[in-house]
Coordinates of C-alpha atoms in Angstrom, one line a residue:
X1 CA 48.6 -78.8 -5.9
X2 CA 45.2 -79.7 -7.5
X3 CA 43.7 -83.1 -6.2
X4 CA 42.0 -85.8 -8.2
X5 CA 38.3 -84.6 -7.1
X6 CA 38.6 -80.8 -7.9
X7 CA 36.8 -79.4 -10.8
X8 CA 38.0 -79.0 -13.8
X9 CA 37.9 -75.1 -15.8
X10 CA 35.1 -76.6 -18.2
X11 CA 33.1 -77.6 -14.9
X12 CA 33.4 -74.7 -13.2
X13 CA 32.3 -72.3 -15.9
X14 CA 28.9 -75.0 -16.5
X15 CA 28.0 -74.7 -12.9
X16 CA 28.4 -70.4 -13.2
X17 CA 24.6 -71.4 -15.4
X18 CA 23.1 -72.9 -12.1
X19 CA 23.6 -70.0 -9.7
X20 CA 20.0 -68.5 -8.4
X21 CA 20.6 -64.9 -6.7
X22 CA 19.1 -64.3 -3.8
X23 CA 16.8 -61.3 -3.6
X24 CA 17.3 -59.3 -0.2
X25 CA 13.3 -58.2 1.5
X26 CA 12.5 -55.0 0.3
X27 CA 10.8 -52.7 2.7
X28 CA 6.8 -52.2 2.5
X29 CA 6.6 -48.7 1.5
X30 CA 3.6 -46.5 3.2
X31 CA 0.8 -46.7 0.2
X32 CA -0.5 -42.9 1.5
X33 CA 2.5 -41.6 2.0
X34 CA 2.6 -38.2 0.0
X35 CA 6.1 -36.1 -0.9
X36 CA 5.4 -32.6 -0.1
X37 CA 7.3 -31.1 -2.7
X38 CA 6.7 -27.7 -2.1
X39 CA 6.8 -27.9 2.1
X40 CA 10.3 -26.1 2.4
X41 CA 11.1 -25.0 -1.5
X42 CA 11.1 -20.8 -0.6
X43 CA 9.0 -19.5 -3.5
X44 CA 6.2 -22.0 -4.3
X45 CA 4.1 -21.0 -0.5
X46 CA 0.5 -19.6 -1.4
X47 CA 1.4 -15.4 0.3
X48 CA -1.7 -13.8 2.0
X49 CA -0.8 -9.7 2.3
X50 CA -3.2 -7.6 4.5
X51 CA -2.2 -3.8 4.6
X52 CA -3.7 -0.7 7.6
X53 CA -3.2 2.8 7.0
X54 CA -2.5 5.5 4.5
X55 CA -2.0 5.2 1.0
X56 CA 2.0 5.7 1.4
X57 CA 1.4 1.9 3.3
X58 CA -0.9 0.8 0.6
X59 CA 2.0 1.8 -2.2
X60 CA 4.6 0.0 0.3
X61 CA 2.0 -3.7 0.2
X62 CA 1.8 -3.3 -3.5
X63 CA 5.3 -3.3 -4.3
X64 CA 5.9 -6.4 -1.7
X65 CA 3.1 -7.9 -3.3
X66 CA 4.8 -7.2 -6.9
X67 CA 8.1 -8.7 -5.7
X68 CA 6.9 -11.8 -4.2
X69 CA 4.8 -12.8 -7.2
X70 CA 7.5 -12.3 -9.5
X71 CA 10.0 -14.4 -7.4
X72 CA 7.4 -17.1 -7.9
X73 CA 5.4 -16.5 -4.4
X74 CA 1.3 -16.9 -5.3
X75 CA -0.9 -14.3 -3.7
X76 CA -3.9 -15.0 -2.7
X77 CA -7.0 -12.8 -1.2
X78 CA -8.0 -15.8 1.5
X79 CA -6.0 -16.3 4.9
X80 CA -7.1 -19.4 5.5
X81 CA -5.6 -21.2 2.6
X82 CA -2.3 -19.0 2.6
X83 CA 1.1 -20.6 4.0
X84 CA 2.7 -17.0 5.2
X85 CA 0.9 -13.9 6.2
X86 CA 2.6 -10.9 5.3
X87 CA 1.2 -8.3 7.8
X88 CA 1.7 -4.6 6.9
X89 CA 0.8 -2.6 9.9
X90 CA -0.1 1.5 10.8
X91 CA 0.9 2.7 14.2
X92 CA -1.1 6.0 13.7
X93 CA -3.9 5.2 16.4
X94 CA -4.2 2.1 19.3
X95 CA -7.0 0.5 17.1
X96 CA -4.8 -0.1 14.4
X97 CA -2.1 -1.8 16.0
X98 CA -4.5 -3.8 18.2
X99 CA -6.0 -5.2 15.2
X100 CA -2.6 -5.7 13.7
X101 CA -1.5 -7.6 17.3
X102 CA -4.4 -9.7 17.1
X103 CA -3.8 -10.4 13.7
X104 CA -0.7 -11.6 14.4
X105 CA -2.0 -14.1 17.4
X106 CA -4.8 -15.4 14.8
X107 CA -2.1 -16.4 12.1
X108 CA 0.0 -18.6 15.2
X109 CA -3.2 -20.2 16.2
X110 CA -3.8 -21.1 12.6
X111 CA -0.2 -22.1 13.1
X112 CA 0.7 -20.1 9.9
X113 CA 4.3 -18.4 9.1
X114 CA 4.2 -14.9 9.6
X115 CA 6.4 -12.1 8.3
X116 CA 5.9 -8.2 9.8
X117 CA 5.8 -4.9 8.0
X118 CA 5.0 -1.2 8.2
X119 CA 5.1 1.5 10.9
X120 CA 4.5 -0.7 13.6
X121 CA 7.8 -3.1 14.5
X122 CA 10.0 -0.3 12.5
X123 CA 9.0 2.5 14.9
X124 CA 9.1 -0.8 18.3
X125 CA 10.8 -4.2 16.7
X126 CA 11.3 -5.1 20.7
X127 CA 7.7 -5.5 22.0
X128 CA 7.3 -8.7 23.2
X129 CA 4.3 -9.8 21.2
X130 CA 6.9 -9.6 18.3
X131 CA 9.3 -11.3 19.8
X132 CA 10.8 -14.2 17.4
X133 CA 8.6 -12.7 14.1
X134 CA 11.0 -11.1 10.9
X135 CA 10.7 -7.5 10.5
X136 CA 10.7 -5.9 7.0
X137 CA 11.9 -2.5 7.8
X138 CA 9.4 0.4 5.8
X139 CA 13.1 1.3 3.9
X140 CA 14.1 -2.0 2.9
X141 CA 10.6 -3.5 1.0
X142 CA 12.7 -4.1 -1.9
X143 CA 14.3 -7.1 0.5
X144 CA 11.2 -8.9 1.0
X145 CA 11.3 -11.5 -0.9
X146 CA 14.9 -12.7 1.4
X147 CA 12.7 -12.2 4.1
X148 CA 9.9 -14.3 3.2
X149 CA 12.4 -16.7 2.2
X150 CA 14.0 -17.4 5.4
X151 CA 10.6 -17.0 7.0
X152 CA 9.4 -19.9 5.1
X153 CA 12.3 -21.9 6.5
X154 CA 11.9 -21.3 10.1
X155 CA 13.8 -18.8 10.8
X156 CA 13.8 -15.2 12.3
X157 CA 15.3 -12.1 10.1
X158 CA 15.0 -8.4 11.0
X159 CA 15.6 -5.5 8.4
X160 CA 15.3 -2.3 9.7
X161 CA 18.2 -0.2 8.6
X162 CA 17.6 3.0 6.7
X163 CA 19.0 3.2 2.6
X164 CA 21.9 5.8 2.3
X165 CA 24.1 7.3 -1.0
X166 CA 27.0 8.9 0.3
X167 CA 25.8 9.9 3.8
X168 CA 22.4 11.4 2.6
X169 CA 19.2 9.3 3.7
X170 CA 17.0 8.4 0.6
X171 CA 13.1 8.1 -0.2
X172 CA 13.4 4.8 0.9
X173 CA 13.3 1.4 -1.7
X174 CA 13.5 1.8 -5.9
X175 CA 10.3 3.0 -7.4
X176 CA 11.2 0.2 -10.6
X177 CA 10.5 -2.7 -8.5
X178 CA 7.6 -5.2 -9.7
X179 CA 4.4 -4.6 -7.8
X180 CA 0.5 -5.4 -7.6
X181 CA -1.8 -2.8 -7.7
X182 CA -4.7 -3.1 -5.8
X183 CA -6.8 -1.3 -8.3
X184 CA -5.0 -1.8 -11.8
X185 CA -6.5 1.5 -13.0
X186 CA -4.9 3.5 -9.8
X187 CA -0.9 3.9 -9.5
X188 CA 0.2 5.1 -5.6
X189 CA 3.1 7.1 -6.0
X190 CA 5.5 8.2 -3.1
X191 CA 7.3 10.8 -3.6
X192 CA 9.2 11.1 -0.3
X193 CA 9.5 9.1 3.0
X194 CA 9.5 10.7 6.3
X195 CA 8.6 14.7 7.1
X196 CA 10.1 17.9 9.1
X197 CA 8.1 18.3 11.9
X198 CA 8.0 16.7 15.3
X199 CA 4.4 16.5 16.8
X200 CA 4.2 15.6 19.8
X201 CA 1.7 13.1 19.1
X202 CA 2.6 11.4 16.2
X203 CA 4.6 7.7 15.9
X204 CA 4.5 7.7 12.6
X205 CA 7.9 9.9 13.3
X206 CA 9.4 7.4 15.0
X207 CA 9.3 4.9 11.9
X208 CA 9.4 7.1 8.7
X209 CA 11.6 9.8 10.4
X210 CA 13.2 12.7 9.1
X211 CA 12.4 14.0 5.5
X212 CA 13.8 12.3 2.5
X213 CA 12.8 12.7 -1.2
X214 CA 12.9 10.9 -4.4
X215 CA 14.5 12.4 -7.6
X216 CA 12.2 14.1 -9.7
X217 CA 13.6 12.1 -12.8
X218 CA 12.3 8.8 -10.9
X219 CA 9.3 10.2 -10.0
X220 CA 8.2 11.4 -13.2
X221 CA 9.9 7.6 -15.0
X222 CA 7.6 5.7 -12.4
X223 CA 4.3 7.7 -13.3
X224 CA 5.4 7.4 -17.6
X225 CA 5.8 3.8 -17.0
X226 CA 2.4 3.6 -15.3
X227 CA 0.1 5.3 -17.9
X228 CA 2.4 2.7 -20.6
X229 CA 0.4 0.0 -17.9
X230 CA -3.1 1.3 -18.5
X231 CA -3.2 3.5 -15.6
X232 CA -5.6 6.3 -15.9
X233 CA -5.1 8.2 -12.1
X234 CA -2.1 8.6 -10.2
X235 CA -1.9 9.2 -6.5
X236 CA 0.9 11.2 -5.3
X237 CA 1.2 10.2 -1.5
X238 CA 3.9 11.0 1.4
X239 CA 3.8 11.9 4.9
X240 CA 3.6 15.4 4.1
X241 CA 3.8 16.3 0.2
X242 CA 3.8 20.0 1.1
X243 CA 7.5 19.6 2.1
X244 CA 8.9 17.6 -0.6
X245 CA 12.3 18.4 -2.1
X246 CA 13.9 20.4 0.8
X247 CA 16.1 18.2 1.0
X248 CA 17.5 17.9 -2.4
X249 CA 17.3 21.4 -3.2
X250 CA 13.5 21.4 -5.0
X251 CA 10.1 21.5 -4.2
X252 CA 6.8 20.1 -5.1
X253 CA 5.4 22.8 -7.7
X254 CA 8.1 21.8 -9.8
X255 CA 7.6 18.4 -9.5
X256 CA 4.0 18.8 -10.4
X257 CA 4.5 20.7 -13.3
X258 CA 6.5 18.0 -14.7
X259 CA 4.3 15.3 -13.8
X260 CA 1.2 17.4 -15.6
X261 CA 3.6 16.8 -19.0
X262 CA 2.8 13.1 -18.8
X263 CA -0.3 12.9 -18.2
X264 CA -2.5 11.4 -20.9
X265 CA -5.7 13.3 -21.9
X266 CA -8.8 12.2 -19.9
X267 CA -6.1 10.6 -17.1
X268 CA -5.6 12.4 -13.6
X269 CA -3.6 13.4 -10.7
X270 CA -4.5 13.8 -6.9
X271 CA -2.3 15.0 -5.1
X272 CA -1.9 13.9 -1.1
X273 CA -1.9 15.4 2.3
X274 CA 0.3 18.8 2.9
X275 CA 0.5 20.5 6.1
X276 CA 0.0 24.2 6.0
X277 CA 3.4 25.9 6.9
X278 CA 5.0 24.1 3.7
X279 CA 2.4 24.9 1.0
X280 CA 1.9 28.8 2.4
X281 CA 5.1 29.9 0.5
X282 CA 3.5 27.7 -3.0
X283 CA -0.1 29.2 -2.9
X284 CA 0.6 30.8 -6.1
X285 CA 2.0 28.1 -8.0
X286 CA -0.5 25.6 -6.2
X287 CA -3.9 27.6 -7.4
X288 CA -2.4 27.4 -11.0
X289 CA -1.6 23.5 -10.9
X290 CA -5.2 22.6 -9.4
X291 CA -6.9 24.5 -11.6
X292 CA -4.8 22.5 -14.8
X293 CA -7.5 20.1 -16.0
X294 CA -5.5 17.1 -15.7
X295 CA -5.3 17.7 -12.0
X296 CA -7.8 16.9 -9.3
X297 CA -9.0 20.6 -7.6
X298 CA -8.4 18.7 -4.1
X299 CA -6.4 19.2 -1.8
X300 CA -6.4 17.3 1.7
X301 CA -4.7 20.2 4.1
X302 CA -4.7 18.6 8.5
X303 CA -5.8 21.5 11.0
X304 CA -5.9 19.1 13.6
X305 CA -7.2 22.2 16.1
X306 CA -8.8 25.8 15.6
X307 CA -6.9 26.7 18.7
X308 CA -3.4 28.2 19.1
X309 CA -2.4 27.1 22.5
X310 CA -3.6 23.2 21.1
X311 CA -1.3 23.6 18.0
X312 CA 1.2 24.8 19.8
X313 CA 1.4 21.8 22.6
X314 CA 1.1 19.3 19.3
X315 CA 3.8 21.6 17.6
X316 CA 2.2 21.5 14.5
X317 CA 5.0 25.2 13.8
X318 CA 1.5 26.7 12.3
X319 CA -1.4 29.0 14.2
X320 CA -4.9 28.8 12.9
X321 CA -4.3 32.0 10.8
X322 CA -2.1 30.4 8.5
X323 CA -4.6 27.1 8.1
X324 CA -7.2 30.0 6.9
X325 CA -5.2 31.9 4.6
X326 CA -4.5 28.4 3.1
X327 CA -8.2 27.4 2.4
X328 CA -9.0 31.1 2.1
X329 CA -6.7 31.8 -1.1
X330 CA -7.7 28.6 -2.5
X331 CA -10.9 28.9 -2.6
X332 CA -10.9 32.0 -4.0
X333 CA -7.9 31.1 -6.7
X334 CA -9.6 27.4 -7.6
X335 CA -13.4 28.0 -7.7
X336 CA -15.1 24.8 -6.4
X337 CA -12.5 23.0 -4.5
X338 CA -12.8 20.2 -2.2
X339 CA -10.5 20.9 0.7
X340 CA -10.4 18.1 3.1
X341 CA -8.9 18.4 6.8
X342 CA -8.6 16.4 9.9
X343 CA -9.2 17.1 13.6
X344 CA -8.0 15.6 17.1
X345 CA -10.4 16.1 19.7
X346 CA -9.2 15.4 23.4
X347 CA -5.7 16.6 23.0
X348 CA -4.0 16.5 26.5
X349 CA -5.0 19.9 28.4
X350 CA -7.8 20.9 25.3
X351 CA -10.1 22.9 27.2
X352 CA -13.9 23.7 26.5
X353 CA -13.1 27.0 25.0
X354 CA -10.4 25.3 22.6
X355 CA -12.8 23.1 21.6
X356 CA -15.3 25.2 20.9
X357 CA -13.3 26.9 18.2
X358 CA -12.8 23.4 16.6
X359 CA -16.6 23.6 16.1
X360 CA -16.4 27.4 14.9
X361 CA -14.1 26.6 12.4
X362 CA -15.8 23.6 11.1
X363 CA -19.4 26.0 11.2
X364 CA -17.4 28.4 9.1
X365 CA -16.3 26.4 6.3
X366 CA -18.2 23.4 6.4
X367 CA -15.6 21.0 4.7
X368 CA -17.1 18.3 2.8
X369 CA -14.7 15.9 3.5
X370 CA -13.5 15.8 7.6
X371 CA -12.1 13.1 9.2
X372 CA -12.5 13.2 13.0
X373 CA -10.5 11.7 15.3
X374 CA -10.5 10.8 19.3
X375 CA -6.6 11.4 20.7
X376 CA -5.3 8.3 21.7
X377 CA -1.8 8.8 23.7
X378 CA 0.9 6.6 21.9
X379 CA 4.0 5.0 23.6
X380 CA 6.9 6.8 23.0
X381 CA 5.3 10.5 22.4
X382 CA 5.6 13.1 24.1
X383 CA 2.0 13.9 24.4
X384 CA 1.3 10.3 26.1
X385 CA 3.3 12.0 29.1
X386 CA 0.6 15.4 29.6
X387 CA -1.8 15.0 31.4
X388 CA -4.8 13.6 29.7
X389 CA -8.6 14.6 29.2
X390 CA -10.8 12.8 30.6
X391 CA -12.2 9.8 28.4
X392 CA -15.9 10.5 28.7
X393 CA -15.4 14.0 27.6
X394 CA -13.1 12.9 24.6
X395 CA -16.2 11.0 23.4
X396 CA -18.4 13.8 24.2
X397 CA -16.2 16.2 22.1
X398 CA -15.8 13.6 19.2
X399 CA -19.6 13.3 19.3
X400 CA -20.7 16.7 19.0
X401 CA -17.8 17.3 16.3
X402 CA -19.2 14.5 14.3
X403 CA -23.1 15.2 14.6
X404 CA -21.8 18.6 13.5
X405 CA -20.0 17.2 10.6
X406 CA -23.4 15.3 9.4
X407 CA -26.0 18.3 9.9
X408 CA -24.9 19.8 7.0
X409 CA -24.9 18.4 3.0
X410 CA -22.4 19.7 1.4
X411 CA -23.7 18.6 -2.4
X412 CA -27.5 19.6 -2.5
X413 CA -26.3 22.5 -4.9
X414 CA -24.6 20.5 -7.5
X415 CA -28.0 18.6 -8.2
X416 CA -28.8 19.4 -11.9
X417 CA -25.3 19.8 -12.8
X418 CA -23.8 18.2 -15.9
X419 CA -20.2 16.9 -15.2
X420 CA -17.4 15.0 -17.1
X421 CA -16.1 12.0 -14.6
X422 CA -13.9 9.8 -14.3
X423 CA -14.6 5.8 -13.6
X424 CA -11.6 4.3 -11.4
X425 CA -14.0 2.2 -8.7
X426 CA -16.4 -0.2 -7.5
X427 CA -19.1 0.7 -5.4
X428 CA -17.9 -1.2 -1.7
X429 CA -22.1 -2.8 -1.9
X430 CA -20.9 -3.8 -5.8
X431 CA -24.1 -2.1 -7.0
X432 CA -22.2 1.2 -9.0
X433 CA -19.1 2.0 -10.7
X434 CA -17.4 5.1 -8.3
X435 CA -16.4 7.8 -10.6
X436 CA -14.7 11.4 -9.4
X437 CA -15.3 14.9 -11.4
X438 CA -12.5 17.5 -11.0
X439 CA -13.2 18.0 -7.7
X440 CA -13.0 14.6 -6.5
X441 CA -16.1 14.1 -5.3
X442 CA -17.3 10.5 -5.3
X443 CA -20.3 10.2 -8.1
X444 CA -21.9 7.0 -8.4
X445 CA -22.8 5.7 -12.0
X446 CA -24.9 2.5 -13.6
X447 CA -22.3 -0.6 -13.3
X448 CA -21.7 -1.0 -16.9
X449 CA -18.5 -2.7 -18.3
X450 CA -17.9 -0.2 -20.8
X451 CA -17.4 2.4 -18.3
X452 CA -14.8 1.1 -16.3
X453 CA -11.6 3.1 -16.7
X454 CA -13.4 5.9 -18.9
X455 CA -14.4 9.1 -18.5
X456 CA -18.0 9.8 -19.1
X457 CA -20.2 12.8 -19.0
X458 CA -22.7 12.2 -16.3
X459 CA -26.2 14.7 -15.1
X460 CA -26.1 14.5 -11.3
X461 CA -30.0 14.2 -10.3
X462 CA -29.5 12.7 -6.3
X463 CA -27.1 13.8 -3.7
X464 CA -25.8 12.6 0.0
X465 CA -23.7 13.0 2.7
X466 CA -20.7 11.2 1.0
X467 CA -21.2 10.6 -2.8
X468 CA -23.0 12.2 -5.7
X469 CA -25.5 10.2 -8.4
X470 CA -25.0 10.4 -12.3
X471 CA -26.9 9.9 -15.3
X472 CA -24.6 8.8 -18.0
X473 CA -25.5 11.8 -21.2
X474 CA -27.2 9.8 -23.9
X475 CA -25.9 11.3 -26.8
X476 CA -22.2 11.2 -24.8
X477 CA -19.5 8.3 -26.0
X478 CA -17.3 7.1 -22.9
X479 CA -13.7 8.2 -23.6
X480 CA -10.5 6.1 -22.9
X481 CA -7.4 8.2 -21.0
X482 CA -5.7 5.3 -20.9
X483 CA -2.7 4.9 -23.4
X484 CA -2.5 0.9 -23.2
X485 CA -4.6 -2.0 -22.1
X486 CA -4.9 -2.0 -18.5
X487 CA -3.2 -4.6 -16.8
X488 CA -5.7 -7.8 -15.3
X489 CA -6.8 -7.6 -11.4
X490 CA -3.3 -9.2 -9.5
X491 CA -1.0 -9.2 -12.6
X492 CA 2.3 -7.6 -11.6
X493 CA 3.3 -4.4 -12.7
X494 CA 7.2 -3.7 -14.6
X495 CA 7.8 -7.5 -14.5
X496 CA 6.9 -7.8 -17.8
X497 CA 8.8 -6.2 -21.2
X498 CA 9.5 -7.1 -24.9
X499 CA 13.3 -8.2 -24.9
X500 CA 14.6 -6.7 -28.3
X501 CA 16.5 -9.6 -29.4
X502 CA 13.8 -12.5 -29.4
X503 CA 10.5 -11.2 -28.9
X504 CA 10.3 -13.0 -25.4
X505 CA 8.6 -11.0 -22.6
X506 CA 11.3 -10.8 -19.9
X507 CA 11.1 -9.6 -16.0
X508 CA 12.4 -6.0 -15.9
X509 CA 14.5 -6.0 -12.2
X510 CA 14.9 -9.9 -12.5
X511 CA 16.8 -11.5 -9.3
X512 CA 18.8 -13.1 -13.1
X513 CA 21.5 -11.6 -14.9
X514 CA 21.7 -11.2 -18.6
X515 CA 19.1 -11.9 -21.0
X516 CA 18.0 -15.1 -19.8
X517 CA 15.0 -14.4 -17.6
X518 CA 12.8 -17.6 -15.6
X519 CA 9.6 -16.3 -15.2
X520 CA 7.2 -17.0 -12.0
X521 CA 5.5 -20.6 -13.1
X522 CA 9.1 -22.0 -14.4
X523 CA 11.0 -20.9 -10.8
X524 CA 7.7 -22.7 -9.6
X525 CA 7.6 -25.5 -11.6
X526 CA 12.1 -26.1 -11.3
X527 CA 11.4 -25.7 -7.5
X528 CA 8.6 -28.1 -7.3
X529 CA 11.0 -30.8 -9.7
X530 CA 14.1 -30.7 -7.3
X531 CA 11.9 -30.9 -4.3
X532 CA 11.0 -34.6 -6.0
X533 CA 14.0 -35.2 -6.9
X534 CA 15.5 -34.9 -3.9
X535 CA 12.6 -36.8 -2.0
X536 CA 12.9 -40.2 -4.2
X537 CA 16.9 -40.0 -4.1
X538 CA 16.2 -39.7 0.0
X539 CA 14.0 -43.4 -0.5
X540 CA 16.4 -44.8 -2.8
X541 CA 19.6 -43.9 -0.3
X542 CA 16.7 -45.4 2.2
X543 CA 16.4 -48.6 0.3
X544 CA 20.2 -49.1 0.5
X545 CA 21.4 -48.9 3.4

């Protein structure tokens, strides 16, 4: 039933014209308010790595550098403006951890995310002051960029298992990953993790444990693939390179002879710390090696103590005999080398008469290069449980050692001398280039650009403790070792290779499949996009509702 007053169709579509919509009160958005697109987007934070210790640590912060840069991380040389620390510690003496623990309490005051590395938490991941921190375990660097990652987020990860093939413990991560030297003219090489002895002092044990080597295929691929990057020295490091390939049936003479195949003219090889019992049976083959031009005459051999009783209570498995016939045989086999030792003064129960054949020793071959050391007892050893030497007379010991050390200059004779060096360094006061001759003695040159990475011909006319001073030859012409460019200061090394089928440079060991690579500023740039994306669909759902 439709009454007299209803509208009629026609009327009803005229008055549709008249209808005003109502607008609902939008709500005043905050004119300062700013999206944070990059606040919890892993892989566009601002990384700040700081490395103690050997070189083997140094290689170890390189390669997690390397990694985190390609994955779109950027690195960066100041703390204070870095979003994560990446702290890679050294558990060798106290004062290394302690400045690694207060390292770690300056980064929470500053409120910044910090991730832990090195000897340190792998050796103790359950002391309290890193309690709640993630652990990178020294074998599994190649997973930092997962840690970092979940770090970034808020949360707590701990890596510390060791790598295995079948049951047999290896070297530790892939020498192909991407990584950031330090110095790009310098590639740090490990050739095996861990070493064969158990000294009763050492930590280091406890984290890198027993001995485990890297394939000499790999080894000698890593340092080709280096010299193709502009690299004109390589270090060879480990924590005891006297003893590599027991374990996979070689040993280090070989390796070196292969390695001295691929080494460039002009380029070089030094080759790390050995103890003595593992290089006595390679004296032979070791003499012949150093005294190969392409090989630094150095060779850094740890005495630790002139006295029997001492080694024995550190089981070093070597007497002072066998230290001698070491230096003795290559001194007399590689005219002119540099051999460099260490020594512990104030093991526990080191008597007077102990340490006075320290000092007898040191009178007798007056190394050029000694690094002394107080004993500091670390948790876990057994030498922390011996009774220890008094502290005053530690001191007392490493004093006298030391003002030994420095009454005597080893390079007054080389005055005069005209050498060939190589240029690898800067000065730490930034007013020379550092440059080593064959036997790796430091000689300081004029800072000239055209030097850097060369090898020059130098007359040495000063001498000091430490360092030699050279005269670049007038009528000499710098030389280049180097097969290739070198690569810039914090560019990542093996990220970057032409792909054969389009000419685009493509990440070698890319976290992508196939032959579609994302390099580090588009993973920045996508991450960055859906982070605003996902902000303005949060104000819009907002809006709404």
């Amino acid at each position: 039933m439709v009454s007299f007053n209803e509208p009629t169709p026609h009327e009803r579509q005229s008055a549709r014209k008249c209808v005003v919509p109502r607008s609902r009160k939008k709500k005043e958005l905050v004119t300062n308010e700013e999206l944070q697109a990059d606040s919890l987007i892993p892989g566009t934070q601002k990384i700040w790595v700081k490395t103690w210790g050997c070189s083997h640590n140094n290689s170890d912060g390189e390669y997690m550098a390397g990694q985190l840069a390609a994955s779109g991380y950027k690195m960066t040389d100041d703390p204070t403006e870095a979003d994560l620390w990446l702290l890679n510690s050294c558990t060798v003496k106290n004062p290394a951890e302690d400045h690694f623990r207060n390292s770690i309490k300056k980064a929470q005051e500053q409120e910044k995310k910090v991730v832990v590395a090195g000897c340190v938490p792998q050796a103790q991941p359950r002391m309290e002051y890193l309690k709640g921190l993630s652990i990178i375990g020294v074998q599994q660097i190649d997973r930092v960029v997962e840690v970092v990652d979940e770090a970034v987020k808020g949360h707590s990860v701990r890596l510390l298992g060791q790598k295995k093939d079948g049951g047999r413990r290896l070297g530790g991560a892939r020498l192909d990953l991407p990584k950031i030297r330090k110095n790009p003219l310098i590639e740090i090489i490990s050739i095996n993790t861990g070493c064969l002895n158990a000294c009763t002092y050492c930590k280091t044990k406890h984290a890198r444990g027993d001995l485990a080597s890297y394939p000499i295929d790999e080894l000698v691929e890593r340092a080709r693939q280096s010299f193709q990057e502009g690299v004109c020295e390589i270090w060879l490091t480990s924590e005891d390179t006297g003893a590599y390939g027991r374990d996979i049936g070689t040993d280090l003479p070989t390796l070196l002879w292969r390695l001295v195949e691929e080494i460039p003219e002009g380029a070089m090889l030094r080759l790390g710390m050995t103890n003595p019992p593992y290089i006595l049976e390679h004296l032979e083959e070791m003499a012949k090696i150093l005294n190969t031009p392409r090989v630094y005459a150095f060779l850094h051999v740890p005495v630790q103590s002139a006295s029997d009783s001492v080694l024995m209570d550190m089981k070093r498995e070597y007497c002072v005999d066998d230290f001698r016939r070491v230096v003795d045989f290559l001194k007399e086999r590689v005219p002119g080398i540099t051999i460099a030792t260490d020594i512990i003064c104030g093991f526990p129960g080191e008597t007077e008469a102990d340490f006075q054949e320290t000092m007898n020793l040191v009178k007798c071959y007056r190394f050029p290069s000694l690094f002394i050391n107080q004993f500091y007892p670390r948790p876990g050893t057994p030498a922390a449980k011996m009774e220890q030497v008094p502290a005053h007379v530690k001191k007392q010991r490493t004093k006298e050692l030391s003002q030994l050390f420095h009454s005597y200059n080893p390079y007054d004779h080389k005055i005069g001398e005209r050498q060939c060096v190589l240029v690898t360094e800067e000065s730490f006061d930034a007013q020379y280039y550092v440059a080593h001759n064959k036997f790796y003695e430091q000689v300081l040159v004029p800072r000239q650009a055209e030097f850097k990475g060369k090898m020059i011909e130098v007359d040495i006319y000063e001498s000091g403790k430490h360092f030699l001073k050279g005269r670049p030859v007038e009528d000499s012409k710098p030389f280049t070792p180097s097969i290739a460019a070198p690569l810039e200061r914090g560019e990542v090394s093996g990220l970057m290779k032409e792909a054969a089928a389009n000419g685009v440079r493509a990440p070698i060991g890319s976290f992508f499949s196939g032959s579609h690579c994302v390099d580090r500023d588009t993973l920045k740039m996508l991450g960055m996009g859906l982070a605003l994306a996902a902000a303005i669909l949060a104000l819009v759902i907002e809006k709404l509702y």
